[in-house]
Tab-separated table of C-alpha atoms in Angstrom:
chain	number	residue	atom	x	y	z
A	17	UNK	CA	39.858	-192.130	92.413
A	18	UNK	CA	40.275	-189.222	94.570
A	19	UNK	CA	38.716	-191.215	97.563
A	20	UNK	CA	41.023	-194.128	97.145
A	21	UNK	CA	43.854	-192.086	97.135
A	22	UNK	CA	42.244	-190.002	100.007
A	23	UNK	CA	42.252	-193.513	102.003
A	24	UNK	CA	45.753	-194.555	100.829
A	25	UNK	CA	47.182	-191.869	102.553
A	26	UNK	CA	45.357	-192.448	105.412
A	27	UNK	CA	46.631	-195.487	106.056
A	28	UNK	CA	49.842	-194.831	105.181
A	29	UNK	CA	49.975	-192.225	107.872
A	30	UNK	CA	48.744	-194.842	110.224
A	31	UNK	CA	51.070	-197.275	109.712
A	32	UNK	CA	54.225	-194.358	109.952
A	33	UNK	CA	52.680	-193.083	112.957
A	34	UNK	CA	52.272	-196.823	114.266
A	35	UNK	CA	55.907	-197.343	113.153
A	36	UNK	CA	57.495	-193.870	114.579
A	37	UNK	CA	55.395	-194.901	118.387
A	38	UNK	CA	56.506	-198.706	118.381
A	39	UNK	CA	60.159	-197.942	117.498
A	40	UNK	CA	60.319	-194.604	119.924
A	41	UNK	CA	60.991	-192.543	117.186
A	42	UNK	CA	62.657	-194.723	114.820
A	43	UNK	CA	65.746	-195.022	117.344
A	44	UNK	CA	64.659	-198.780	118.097
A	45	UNK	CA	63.997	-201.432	116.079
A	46	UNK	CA	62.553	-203.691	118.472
A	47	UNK	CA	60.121	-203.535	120.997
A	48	UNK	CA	63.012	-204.826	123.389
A	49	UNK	CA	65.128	-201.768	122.151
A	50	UNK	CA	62.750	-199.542	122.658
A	51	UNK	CA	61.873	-200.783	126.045
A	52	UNK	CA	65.349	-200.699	127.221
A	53	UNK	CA	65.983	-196.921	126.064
A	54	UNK	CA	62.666	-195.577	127.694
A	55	UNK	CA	64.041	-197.437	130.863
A	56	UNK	CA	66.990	-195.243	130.344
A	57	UNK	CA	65.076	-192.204	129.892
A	58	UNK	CA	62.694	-192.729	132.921
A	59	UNK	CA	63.871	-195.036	135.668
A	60	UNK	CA	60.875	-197.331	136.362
A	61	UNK	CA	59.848	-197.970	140.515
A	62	UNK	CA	59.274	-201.614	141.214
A	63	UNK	CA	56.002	-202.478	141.974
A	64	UNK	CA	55.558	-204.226	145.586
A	65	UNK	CA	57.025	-207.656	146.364
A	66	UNK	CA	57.781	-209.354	149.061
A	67	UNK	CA	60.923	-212.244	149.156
A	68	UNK	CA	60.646	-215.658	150.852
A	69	UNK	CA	61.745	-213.830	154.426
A	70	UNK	CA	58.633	-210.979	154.140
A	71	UNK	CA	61.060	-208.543	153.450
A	72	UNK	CA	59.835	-206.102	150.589
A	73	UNK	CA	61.825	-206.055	147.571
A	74	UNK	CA	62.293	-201.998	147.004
A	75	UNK	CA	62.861	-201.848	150.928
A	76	UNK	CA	65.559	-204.641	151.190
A	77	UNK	CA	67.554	-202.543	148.269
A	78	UNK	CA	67.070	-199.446	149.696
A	79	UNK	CA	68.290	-200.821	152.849
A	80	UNK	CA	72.112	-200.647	151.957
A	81	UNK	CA	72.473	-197.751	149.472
A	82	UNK	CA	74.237	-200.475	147.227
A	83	UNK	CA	72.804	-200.262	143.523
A	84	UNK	CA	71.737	-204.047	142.472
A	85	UNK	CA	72.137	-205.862	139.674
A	86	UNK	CA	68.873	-208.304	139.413
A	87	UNK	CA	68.412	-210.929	136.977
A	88	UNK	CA	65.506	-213.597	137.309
A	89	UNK	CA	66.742	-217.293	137.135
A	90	UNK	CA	65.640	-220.763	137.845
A	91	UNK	CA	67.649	-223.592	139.167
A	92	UNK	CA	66.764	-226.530	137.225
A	93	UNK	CA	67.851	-223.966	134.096
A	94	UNK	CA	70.812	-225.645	131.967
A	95	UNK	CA	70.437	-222.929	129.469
A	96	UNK	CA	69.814	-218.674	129.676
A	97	UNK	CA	70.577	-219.265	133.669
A	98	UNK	CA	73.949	-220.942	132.903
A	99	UNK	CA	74.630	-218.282	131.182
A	100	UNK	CA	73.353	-215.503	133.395
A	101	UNK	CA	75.577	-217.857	136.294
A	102	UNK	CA	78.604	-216.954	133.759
A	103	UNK	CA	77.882	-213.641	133.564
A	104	UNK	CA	77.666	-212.738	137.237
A	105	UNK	CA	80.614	-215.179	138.298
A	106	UNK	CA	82.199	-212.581	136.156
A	107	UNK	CA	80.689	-209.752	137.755
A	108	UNK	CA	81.245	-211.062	141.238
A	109	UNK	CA	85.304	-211.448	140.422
A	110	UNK	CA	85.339	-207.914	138.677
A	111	UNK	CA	83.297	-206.235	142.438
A	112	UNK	CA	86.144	-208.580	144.312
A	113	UNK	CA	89.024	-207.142	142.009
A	114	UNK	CA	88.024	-203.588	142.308
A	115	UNK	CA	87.012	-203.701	145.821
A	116	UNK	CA	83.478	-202.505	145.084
A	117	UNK	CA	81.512	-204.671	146.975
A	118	UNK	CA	79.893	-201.476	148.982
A	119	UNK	CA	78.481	-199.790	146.051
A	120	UNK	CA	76.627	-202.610	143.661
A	121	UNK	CA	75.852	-206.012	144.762
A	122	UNK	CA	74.215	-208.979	142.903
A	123	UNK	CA	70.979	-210.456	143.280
A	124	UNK	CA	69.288	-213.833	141.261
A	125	UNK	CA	65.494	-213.792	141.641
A	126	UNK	CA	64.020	-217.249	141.139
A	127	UNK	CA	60.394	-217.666	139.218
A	128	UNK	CA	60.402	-221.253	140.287
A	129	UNK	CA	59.464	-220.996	144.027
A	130	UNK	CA	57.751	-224.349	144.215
A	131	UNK	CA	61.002	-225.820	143.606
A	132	UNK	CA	63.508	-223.085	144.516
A	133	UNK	CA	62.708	-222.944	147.919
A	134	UNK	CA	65.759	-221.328	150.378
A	135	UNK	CA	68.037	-224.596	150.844
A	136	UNK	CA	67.475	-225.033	147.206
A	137	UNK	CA	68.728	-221.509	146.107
A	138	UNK	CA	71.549	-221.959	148.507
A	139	UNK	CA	72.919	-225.252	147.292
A	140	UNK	CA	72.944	-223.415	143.519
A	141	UNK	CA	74.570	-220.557	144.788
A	142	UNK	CA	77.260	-223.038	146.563
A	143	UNK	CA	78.025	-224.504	143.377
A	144	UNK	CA	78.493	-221.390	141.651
A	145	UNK	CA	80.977	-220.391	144.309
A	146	UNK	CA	78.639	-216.968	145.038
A	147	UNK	CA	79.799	-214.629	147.877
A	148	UNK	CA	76.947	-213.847	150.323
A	149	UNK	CA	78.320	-210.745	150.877
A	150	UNK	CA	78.139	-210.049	147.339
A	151	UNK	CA	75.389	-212.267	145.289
A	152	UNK	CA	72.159	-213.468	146.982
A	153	UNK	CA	69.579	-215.210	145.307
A	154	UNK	CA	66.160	-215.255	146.510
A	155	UNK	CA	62.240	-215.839	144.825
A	156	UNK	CA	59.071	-214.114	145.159
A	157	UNK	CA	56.359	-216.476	146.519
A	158	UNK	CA	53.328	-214.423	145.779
A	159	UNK	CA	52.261	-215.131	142.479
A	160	UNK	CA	50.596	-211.915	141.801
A	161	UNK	CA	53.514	-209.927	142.776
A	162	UNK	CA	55.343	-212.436	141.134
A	163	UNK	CA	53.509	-212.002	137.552
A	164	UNK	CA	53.968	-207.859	138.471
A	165	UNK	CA	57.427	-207.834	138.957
A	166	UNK	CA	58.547	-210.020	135.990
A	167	UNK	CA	56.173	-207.729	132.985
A	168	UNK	CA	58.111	-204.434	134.838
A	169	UNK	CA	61.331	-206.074	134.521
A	170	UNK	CA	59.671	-206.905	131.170
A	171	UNK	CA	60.594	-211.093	131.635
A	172	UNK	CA	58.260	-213.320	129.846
A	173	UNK	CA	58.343	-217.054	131.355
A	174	UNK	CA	56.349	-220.035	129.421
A	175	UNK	CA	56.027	-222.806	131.148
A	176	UNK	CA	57.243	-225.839	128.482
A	177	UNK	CA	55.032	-228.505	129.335
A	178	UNK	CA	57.613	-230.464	130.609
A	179	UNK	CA	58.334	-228.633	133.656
A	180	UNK	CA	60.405	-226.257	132.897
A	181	UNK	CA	60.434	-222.852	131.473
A	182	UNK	CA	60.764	-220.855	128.279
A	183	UNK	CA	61.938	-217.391	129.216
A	184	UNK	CA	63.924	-214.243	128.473
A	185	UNK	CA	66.901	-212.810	130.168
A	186	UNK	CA	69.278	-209.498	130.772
A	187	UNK	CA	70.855	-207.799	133.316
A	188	UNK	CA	68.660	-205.322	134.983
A	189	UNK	CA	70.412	-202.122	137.026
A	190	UNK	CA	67.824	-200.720	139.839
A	191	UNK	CA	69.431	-197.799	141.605
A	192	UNK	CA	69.626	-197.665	145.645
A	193	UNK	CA	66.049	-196.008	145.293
A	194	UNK	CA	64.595	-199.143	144.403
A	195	UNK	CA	64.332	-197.641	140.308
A	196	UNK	CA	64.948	-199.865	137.166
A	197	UNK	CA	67.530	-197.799	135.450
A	198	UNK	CA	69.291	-199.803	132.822
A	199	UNK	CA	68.369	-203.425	130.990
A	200	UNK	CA	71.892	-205.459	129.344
A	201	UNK	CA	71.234	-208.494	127.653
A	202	UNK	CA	73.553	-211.694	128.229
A	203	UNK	CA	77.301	-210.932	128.256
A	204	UNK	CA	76.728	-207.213	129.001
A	205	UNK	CA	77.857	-207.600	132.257
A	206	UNK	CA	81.146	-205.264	131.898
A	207	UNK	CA	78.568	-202.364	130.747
A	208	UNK	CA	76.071	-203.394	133.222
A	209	UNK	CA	78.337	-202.860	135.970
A	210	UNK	CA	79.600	-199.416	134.301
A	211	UNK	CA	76.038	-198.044	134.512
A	212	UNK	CA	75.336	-199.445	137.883
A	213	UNK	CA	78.892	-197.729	139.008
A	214	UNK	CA	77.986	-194.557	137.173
A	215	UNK	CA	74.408	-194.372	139.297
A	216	UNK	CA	76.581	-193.839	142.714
């Protein structure tokens, strides 16, 4: 009896210690939540990419100072990317409104890059009326850095079978160091843009 009670509590303490680690602390009740608030706590680097041009990711934000707001986006997408679209059409009129175009800028990273090659991203950024000077949308070819830079932004992407994708979204702040600071999910945006002012 004593032994079985002995083991009980064992377990027990497992599973609360199990519990306390996957919900940092009982402060998150998802894995998602708790992802996003150790973001918060300790802004991430981005691991090394390169976009379609050979620039390197980290080194093309570093470039202007401007902290970026990055989400990840394909263009045959009628449903998370219209809504990520919405989002940053929003964001884009709030940085024209408040003239702060020269501290946070937008960027839209493809997965797709067999079909969202450079004329393909600019066509979609045509029709959703984006300001170079503002939004730019771009892919990473590699795959490998690819596959990197989507688990660090922590975006999962399925392919459905059918050609397209199954995938996450959010908002993701990096600072002008090239540092993931802050995740939003869809229709964040206005607190998004707070953190990302609040970073300068």
């Amino acid at each position: 009896m004593h032994r079985t009670l002995a083991a009980v509590a064992v377990i027990v303490a497992c599973a609360a210690a199990a519990l306390w680690t996957a919900t940092d602390g009982l402060s998150a009740l998802t894995s998602e939540t708790a992802r996003r608030l150790a973001v918060a706590r300790e802004p991430l680097p981005l691991p090394r990419a390169h976009l379609a041009d050979g620039r390197e990711l980290g080194a093309a934000i570093r470039a202007d100072g401007r902290v970026v707001l990055v989400d990840f986006i394909y263009t045959q997408c009628e449903s998370l990317c219209t809504a990520l679209g919405s989002d940053y059409q929003q964001l884009q009129r709030e940085l024209r409104r408040q003239g702060l175009g020269d501290r946070v800028r937008l960027l839209s990273l493809s997965f797709d890059p067999e079909r969202d090659d450079p004329p393909t991203l600019a066509r979609h950024q045509q029709r959703l009326r984006a300001d170079p000077a503002l939004w730019q949308a771009d892919t990473i070819p590699d795959p490998r850095e690819r596959t990197a830079l989507l688990s660090a932004f922590g975006i999962v992407v399925v392919p459905d079978g059918r050609g397209d994708f199954v995938h996450n979204a959010a908002i993701h702040v990096v600072d002008s160091q090239g540092r993931l600071r802050r995740i939003h999910g869809l229709g964040g945006w206005r607190q998004a843009l707070a953190d990302a002012l609040a970073l300068r």
